[in-house]
mmCIF file of C-alpha atoms in Angstrom:
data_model
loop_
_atom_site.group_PDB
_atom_site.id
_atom_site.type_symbol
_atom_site.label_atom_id
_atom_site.label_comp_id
_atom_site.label_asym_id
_atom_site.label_seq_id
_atom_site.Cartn_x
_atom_site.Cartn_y
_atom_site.Cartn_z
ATOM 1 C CA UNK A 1 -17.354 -19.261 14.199
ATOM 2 C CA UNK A 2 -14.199 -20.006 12.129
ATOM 3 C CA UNK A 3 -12.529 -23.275 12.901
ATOM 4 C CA UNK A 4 -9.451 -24.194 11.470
ATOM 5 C CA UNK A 5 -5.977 -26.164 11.845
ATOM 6 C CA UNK A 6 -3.238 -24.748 13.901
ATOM 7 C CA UNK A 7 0.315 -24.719 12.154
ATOM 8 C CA UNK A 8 3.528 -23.743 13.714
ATOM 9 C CA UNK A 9 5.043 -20.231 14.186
ATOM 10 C CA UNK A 10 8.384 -19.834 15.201
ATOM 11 C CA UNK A 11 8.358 -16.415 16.251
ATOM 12 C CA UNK A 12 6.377 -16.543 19.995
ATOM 13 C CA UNK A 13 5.062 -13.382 19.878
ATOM 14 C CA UNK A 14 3.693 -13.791 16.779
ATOM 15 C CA UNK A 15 2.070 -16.468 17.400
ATOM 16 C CA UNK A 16 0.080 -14.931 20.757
ATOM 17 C CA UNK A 17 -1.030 -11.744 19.073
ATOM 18 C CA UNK A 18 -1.851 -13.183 15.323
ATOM 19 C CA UNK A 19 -4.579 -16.392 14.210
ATOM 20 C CA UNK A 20 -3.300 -19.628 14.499
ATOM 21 C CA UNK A 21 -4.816 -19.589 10.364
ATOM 22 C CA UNK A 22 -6.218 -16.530 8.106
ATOM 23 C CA UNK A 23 -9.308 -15.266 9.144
ATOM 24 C CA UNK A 24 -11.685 -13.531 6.380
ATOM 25 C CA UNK A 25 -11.256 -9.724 6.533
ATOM 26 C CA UNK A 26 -14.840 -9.802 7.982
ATOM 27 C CA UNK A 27 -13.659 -11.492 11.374
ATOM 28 C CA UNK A 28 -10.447 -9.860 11.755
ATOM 29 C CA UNK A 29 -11.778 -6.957 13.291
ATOM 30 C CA UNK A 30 -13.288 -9.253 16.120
ATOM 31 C CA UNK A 31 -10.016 -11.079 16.251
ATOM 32 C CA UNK A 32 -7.618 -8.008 16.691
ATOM 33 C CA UNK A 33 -10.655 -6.215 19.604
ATOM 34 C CA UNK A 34 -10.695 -9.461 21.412
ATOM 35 C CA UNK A 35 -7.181 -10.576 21.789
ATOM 36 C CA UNK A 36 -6.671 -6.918 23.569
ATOM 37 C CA UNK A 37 -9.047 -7.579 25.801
ATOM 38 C CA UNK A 38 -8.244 -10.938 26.492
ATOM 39 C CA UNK A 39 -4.643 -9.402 27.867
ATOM 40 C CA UNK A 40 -6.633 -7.428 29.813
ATOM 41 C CA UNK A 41 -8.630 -10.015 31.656
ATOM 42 C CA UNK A 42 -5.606 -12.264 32.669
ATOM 43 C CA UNK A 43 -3.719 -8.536 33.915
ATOM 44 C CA UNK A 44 -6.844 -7.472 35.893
ATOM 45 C CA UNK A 45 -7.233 -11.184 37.194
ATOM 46 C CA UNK A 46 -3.488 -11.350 38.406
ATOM 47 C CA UNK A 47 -3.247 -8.048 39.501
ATOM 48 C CA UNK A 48 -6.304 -6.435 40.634
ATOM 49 C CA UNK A 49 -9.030 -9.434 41.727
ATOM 50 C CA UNK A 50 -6.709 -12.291 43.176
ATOM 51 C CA UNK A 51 -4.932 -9.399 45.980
ATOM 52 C CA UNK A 52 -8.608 -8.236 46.357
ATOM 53 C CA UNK A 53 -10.190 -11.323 47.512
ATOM 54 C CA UNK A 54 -6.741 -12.617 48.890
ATOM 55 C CA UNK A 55 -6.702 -9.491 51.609
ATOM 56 C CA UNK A 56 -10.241 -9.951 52.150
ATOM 57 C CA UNK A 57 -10.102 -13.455 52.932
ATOM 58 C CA UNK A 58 -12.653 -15.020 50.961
ATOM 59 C CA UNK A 59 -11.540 -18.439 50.311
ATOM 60 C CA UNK A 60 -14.387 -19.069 47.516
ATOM 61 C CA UNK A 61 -14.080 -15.944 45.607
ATOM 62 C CA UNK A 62 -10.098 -16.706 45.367
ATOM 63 C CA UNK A 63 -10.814 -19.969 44.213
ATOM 64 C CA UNK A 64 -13.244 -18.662 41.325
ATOM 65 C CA UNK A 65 -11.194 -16.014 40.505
ATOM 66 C CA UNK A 66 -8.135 -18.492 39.723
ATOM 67 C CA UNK A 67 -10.963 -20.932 38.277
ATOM 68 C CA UNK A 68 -11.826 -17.551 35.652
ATOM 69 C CA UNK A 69 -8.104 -16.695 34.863
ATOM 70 C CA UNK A 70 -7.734 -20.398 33.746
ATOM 71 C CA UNK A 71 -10.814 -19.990 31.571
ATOM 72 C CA UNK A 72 -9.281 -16.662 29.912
ATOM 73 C CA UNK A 73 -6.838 -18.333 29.037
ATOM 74 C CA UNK A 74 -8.078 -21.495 27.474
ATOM 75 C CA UNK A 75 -10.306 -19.025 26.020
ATOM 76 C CA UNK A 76 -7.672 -17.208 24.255
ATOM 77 C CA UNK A 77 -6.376 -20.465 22.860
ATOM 78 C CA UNK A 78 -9.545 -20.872 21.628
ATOM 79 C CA UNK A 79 -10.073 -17.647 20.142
ATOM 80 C CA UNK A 80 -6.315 -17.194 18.793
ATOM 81 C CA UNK A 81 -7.277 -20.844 16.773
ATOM 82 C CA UNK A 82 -10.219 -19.450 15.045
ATOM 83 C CA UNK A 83 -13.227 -20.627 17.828
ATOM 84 C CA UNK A 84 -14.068 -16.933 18.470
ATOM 85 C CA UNK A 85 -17.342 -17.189 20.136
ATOM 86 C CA UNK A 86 -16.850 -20.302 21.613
ATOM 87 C CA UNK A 87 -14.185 -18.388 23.489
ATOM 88 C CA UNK A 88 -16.054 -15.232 24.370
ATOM 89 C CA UNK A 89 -18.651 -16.997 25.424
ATOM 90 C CA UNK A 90 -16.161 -19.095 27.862
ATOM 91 C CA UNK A 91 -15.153 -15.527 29.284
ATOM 92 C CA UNK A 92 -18.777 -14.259 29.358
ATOM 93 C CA UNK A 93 -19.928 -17.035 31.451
ATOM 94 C CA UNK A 94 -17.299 -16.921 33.860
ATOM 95 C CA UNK A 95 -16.891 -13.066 34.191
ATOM 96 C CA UNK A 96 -20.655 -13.443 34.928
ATOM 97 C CA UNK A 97 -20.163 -16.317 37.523
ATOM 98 C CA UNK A 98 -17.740 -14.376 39.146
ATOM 99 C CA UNK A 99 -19.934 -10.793 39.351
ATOM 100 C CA UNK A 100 -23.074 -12.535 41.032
ATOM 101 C CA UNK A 101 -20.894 -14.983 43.403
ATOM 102 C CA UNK A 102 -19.262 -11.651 44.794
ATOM 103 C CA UNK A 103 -22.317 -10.216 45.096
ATOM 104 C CA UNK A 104 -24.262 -12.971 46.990
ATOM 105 C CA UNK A 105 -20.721 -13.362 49.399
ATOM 106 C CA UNK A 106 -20.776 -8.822 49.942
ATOM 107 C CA UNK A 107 -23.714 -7.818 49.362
ATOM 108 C CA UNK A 108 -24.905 -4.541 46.877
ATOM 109 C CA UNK A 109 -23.603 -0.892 47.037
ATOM 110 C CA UNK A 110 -19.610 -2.490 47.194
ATOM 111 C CA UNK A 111 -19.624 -1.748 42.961
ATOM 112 C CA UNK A 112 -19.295 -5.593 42.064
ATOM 113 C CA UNK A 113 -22.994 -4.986 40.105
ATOM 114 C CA UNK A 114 -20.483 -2.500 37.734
ATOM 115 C CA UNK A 115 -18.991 -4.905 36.313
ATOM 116 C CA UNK A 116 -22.609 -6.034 34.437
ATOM 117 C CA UNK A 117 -21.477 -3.142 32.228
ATOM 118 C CA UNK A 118 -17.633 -4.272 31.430
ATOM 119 C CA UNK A 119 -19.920 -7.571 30.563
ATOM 120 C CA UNK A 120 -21.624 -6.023 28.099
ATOM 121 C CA UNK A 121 -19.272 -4.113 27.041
ATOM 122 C CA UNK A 122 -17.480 -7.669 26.127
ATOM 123 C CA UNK A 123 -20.492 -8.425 24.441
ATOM 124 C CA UNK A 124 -21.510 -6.101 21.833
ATOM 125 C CA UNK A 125 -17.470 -6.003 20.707
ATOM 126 C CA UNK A 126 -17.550 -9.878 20.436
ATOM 127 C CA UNK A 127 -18.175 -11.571 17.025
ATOM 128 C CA UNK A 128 -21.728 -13.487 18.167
ATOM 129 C CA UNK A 129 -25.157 -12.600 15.735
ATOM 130 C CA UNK A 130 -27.014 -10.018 17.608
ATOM 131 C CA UNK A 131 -29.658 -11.349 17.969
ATOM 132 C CA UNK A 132 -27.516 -13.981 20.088
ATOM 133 C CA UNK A 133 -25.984 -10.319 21.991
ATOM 134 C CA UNK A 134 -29.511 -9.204 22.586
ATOM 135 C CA UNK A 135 -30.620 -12.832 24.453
ATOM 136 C CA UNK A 136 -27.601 -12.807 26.413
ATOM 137 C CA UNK A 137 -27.435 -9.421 27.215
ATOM 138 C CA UNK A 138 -31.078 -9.820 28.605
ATOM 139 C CA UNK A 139 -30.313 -12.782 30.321
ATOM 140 C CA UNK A 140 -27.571 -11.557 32.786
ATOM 141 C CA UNK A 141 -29.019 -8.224 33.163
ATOM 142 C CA UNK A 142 -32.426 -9.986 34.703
ATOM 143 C CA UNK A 143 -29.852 -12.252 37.077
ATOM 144 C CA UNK A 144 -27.711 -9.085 38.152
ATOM 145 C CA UNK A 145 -31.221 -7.490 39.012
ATOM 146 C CA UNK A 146 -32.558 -10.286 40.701
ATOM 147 C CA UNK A 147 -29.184 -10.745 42.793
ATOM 148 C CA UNK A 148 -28.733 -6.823 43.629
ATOM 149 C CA UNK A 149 -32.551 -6.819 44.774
ATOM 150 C CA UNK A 150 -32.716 -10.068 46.809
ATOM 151 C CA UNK A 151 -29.533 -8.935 48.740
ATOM 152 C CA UNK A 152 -28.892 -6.405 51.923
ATOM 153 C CA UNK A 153 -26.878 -3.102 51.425
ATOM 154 C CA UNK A 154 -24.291 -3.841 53.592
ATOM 155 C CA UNK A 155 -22.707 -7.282 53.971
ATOM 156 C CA UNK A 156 -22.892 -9.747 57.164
ATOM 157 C CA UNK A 157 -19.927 -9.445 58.866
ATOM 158 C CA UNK A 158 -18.908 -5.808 58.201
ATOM 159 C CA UNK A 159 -19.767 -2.854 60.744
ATOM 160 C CA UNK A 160 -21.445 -0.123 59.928
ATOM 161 C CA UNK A 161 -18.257 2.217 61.255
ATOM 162 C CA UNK A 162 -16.063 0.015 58.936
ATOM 163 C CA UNK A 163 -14.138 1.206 55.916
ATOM 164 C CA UNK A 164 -13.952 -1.749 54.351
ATOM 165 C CA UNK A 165 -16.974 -1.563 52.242
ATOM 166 C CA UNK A 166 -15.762 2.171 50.913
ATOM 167 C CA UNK A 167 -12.276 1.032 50.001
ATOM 168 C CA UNK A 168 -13.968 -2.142 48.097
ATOM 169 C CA UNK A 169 -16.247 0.069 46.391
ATOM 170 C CA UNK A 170 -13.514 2.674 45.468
ATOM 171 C CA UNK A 171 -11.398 -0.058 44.033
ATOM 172 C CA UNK A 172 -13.825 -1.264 42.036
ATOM 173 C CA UNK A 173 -14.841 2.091 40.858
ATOM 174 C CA UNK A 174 -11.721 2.506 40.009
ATOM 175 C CA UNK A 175 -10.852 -0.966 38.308
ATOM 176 C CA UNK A 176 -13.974 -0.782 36.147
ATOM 177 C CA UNK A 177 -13.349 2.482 35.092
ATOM 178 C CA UNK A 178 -9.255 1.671 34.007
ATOM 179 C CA UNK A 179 -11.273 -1.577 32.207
ATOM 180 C CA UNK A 180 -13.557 0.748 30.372
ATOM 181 C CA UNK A 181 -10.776 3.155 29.329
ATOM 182 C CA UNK A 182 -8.408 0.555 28.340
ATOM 183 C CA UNK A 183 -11.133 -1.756 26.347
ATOM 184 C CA UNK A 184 -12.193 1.601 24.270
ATOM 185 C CA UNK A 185 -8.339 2.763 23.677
ATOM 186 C CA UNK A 186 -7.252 -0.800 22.195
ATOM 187 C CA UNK A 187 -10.705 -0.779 20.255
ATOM 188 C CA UNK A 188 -10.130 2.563 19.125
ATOM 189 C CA UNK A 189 -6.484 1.758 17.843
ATOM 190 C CA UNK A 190 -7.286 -1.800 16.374
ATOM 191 C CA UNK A 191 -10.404 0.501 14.196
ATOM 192 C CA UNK A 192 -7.673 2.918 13.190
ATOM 193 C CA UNK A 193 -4.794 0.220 12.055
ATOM 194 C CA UNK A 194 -8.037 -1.785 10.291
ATOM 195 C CA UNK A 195 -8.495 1.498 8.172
ATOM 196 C CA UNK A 196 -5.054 2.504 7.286
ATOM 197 C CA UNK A 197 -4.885 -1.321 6.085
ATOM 198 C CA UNK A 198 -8.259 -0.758 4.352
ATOM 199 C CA UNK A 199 -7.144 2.324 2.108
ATOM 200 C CA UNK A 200 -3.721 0.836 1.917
ATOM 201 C CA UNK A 201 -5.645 -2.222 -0.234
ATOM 202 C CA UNK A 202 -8.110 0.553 -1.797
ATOM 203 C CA UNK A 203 -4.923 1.895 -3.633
ATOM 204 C CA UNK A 204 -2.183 -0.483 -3.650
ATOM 205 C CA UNK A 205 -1.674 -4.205 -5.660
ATOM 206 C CA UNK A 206 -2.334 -6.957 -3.052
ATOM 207 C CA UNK A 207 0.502 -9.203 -4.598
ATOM 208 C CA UNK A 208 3.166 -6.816 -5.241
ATOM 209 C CA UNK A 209 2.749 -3.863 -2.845
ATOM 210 C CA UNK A 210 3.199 -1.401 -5.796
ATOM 211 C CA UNK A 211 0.010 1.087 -6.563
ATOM 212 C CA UNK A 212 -3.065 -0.697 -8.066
ATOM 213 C CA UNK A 213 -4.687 0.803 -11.774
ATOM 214 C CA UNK A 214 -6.780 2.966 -10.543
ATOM 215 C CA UNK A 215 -4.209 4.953 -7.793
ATOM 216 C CA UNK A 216 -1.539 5.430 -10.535
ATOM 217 C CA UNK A 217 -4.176 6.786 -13.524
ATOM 218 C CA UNK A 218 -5.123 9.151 -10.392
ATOM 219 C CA UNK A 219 -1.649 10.049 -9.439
ATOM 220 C CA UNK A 220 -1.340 10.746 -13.262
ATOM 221 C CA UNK A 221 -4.535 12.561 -13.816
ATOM 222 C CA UNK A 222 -3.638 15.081 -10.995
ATOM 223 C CA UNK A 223 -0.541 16.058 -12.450
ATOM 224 C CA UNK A 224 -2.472 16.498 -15.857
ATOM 225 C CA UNK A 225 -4.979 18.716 -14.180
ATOM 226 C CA UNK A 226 -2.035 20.636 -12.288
ATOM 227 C CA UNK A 227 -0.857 21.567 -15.751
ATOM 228 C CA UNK A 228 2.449 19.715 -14.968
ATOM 229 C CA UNK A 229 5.203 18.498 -17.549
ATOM 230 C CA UNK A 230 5.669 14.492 -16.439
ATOM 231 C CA UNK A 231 6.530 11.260 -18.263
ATOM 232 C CA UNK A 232 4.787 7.887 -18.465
ATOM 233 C CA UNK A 233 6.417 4.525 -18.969
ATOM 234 C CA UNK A 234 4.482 1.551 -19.868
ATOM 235 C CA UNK A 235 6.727 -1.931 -19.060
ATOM 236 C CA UNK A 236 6.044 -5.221 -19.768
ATOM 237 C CA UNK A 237 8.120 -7.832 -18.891
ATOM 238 C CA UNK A 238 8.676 -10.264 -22.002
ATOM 239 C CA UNK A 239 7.667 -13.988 -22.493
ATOM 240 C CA UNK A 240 6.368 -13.918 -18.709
ATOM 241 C CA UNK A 241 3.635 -16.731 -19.879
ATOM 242 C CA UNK A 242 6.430 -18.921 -20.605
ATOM 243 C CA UNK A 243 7.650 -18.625 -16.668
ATOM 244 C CA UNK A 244 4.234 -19.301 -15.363
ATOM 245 C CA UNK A 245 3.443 -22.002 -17.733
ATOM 246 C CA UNK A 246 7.250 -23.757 -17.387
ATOM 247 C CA UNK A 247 7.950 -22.794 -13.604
ATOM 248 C CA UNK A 248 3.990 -22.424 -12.340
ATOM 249 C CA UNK A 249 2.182 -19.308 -11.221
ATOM 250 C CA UNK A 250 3.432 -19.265 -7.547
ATOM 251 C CA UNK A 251 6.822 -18.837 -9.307
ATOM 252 C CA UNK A 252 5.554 -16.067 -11.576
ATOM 253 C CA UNK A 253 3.940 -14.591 -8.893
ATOM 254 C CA UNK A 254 6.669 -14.146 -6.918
ATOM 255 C CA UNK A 255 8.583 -13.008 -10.047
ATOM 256 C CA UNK A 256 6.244 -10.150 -10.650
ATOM 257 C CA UNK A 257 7.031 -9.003 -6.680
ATOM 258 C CA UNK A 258 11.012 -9.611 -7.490
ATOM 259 C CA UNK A 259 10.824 -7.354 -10.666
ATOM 260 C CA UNK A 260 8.403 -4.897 -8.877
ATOM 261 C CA UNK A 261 11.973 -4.370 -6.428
ATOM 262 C CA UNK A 262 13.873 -3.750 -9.286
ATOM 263 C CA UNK A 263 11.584 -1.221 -10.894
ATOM 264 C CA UNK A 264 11.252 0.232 -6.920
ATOM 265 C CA UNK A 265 15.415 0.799 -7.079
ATOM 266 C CA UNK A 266 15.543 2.761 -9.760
ATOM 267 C CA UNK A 267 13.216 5.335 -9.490
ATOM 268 C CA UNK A 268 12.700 8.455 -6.903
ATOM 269 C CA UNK A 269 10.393 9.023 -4.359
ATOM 270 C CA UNK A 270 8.430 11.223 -6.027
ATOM 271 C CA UNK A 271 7.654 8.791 -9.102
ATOM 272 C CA UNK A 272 4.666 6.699 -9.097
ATOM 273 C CA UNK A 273 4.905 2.840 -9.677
ATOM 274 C CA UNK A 274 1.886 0.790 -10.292
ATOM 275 C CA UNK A 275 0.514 -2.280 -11.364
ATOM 276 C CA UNK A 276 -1.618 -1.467 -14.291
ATOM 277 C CA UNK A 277 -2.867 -5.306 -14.913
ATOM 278 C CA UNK A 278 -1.183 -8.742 -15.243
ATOM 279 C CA UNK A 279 2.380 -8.036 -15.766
ATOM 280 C CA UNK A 280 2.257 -4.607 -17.148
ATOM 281 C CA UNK A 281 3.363 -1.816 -14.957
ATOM 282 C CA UNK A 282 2.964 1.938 -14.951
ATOM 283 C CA UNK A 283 5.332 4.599 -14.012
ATOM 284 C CA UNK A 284 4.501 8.166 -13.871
ATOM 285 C CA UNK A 285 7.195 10.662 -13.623
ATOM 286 C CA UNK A 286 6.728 13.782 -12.365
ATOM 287 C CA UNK A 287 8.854 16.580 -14.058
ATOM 288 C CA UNK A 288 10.707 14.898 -16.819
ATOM 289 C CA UNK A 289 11.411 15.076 -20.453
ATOM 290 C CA UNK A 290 11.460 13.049 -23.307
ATOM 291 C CA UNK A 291 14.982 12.586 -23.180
ATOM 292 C CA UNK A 292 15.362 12.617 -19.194
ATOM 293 C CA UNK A 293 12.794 9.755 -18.962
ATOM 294 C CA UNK A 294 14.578 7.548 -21.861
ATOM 295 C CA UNK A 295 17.305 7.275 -19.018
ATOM 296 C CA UNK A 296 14.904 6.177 -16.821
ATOM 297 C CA UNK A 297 13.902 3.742 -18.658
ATOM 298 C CA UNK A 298 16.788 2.290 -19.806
ATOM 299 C CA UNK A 299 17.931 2.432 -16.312
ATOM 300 C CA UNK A 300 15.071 0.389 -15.639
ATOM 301 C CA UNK A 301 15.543 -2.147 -18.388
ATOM 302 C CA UNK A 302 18.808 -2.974 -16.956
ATOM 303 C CA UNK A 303 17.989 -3.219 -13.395
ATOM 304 C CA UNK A 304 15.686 -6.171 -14.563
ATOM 305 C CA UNK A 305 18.203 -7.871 -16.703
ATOM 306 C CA UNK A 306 21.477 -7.581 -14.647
ATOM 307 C CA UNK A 307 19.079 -9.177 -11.698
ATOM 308 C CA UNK A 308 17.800 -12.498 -12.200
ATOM 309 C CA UNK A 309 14.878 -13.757 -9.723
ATOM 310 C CA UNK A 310 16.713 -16.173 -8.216
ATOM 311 C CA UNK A 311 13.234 -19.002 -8.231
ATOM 312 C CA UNK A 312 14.920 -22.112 -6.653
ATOM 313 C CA UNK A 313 18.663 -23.114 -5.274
ATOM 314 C CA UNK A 314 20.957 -22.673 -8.114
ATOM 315 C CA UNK A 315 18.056 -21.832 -10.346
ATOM 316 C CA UNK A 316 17.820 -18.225 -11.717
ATOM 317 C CA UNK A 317 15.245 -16.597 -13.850
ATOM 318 C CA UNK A 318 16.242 -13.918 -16.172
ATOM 319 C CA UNK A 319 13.881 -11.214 -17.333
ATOM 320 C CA UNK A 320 13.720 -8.674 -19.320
ATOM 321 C CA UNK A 321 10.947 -5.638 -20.258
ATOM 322 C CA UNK A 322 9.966 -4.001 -23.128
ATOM 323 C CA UNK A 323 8.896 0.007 -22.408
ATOM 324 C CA UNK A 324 7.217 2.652 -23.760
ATOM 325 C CA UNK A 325 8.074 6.310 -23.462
ATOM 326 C CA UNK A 326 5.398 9.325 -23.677
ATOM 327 C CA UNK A 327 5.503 13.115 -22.109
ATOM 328 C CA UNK A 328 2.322 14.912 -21.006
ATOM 329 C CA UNK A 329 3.378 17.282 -24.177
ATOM 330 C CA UNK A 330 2.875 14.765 -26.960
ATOM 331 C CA UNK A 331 -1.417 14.420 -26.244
ATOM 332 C CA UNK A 332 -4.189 16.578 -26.314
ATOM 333 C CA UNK A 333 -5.314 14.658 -22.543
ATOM 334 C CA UNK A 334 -4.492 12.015 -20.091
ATOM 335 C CA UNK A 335 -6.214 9.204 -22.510
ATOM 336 C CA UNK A 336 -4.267 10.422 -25.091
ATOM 337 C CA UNK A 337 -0.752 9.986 -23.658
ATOM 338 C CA UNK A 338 -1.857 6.388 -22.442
ATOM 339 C CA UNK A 339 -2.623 5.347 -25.322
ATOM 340 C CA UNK A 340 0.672 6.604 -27.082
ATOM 341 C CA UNK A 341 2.666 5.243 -24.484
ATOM 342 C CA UNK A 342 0.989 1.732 -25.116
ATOM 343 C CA UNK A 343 1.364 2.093 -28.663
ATOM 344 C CA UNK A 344 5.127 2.302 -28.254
ATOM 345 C CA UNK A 345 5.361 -0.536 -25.837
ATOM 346 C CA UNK A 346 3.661 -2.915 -28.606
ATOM 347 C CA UNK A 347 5.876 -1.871 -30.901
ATOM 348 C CA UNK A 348 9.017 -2.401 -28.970
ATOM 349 C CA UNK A 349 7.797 -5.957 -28.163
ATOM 350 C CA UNK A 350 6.981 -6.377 -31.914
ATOM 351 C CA UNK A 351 10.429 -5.627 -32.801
ATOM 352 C CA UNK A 352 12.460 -7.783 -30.736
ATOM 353 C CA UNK A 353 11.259 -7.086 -27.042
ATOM 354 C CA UNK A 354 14.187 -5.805 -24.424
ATOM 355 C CA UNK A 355 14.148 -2.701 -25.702
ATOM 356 C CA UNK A 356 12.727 1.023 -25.183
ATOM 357 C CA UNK A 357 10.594 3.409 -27.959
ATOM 358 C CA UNK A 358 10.055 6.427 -27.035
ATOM 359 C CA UNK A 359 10.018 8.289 -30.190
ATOM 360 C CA UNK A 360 8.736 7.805 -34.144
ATOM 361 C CA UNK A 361 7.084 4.818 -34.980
ATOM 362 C CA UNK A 362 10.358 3.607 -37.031
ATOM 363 C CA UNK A 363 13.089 5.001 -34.523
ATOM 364 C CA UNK A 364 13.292 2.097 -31.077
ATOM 365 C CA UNK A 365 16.527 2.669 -28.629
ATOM 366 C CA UNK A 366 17.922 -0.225 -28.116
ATOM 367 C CA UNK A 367 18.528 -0.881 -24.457
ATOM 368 C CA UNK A 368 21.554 -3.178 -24.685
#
């Protein structure tokens, strides 16, 4: 169980489908499963049970089954601020309630004994420790079996030459089977989104959204191995301590996303942009030259300069980068042509910073 502190949400949707608070990535599975199927418990209460019992006049089971659609929802609450298996459990207990009162009131053979299995369907998908599943699991399968065996076939009241039992047992058929089908398609597409997020974060920087180290030295080592002419910058962005030590490092945090944008505006779709640690960046770009990729560089340069991260009202931040230039043609391998490219960066910070080499170690192109 995760408890924690609701806080506001303007938008209302948001705030029904998403955790009052961040859940670990651990529980968020859980959370996204569950919150489906709590949607489908209040649409099958309102729409399938309550006309159900409503046509067939049972007084009780109406009153139980508005009694359960109150608990789904409080449950949801529950669940939506964190207290996940307090909130199954709420569900469990009354889904169970409601299976073996409908059974005592009609009797086996109607199909109200099918919903044991949407139970434990509800069960094994819910966050609780298995060994917790396993007890409770046990425990309403040996009161469904003791119910369905203690009662008559058909229930007191209906004739044999009636068609009441039939219909019951076709809706329910049919209601369990729309549960089971609906449960496994939500679980199927909250597994799916879970993994695209899941290799998004295997490749991509979690604080800037640009590719991580390791996804832009692959990007760059499959153009090496393709035998492809390409370029690689290596940018730094200049006296970025003094921003986090004078502004703080939620400010150069956000700085490093603002210049990310700027570096994202001025190249193509093809080229590769990635964070390759603290606020050095790596670009890869696929069929260029020396010369070609000097542009893009200096186009780069300029992007950051002429756009100041704008940290506070009125307050601007102005940056700047420093960049080296290397082409796939200048080293023997991939290693190689990092560590040229790096070589030139240093130098271009050592002799003056906001500025590009690309070239011999005395020659630097100035970028203003």
């Amino acid at each position: 169980m995760v408890a924690c502190n609701s806080r506001k949400i303007p938008d209302k949707w948001r705030s029904f489908a998403f955790p009052a608070c961040p859940l670990p990535p651990e529980q968020q599975r859980y959370f996204h499963t569950l919150s489906r199927l709590y949607i489908i418990a209040t649409a099958t209460y309102v729409l399938a049970l309550l006309p159900m019992f409503w046509l067939l006049g049972s007084e009780r089971l109406l009153a139980i089954t508005l009694i359960g659609l109150g608990a789904v929802l409080v449950a949801r609450e529950l669940h939506r601020r964190g207290y996940m298996t307090v909130g199954v459990s709420l569900v469990l207990a009354s889904m169970a309630w409601h299976m073996l009162e409908s059974l005592n009131v009609y009797g086996a053979g109607v199909g109200f004994e099918l919903y044991f299995s949407v139970i434990l369907l509800t069960i094994y998908i819910s966050a609780m420790p298995p060994v917790a599943k396993l007890g409770i699991s046990l425990l309403i399968l040996a009161l469904t079996a003791l119910q369905v065996t203690d009662l008559p076939e058909q229930t007191p009241g209906w004739h044999h030459e009636s068609l009441i039992p039939d219909l019951v047992l076709m809706a329910n058929l049919l209601l369990v089977s729309v549960l089971f089908a609906v449960i496994l398609t939500g679980l199927e597409g909250v597994t799916e989104r879970l993994e695209r997020s899941y290799r998004r974060e295997a490749t991509h920087d979690a604080l800037t959204g640009a590719y991580n180290r390791r996804a832009v030295l692959r990007a760059a080592e499959q153009m090496a191995q393709g035998g492809r002419t390409f370029a690689m910058l290596m940018i730094d962005i200049d006296f970025f301590k003094r921003i986090n030590d004078e502004h703080g490092h939620d400010v150069g945090d956000r700085a490093l996303c603002h210049l990310t944008e700027c570096l994202r505006l001025g190249l193509r779709e093809e080229d590769v942009l990635g964070r390759y640690g603290g606020e050095e960046f790596m670009v890869v770009l696929n069929g260029m030259t020396l010369n070609d990729a000097v542009g893009v560089a200096e186009r780069l340069a300029a992007l950051v300069r002429e756009n100041p991260y704008a940290a506070a009202a009125g307050q601007h931040l102005s940056m700047s980068v420093s960049i080296g230039v290397a082409v796939s043609s200048q080293a023997n391998d991939l290693n190689g042509l990092i560590a040229l490219a790096d070589q030139r960066l240093y130098r271009a910070k050592r002799t003056g910073r906001d500025r590009i080499v690309a070239r011999d170690p005395r020659i630097t192109v100035p970028t203003k």
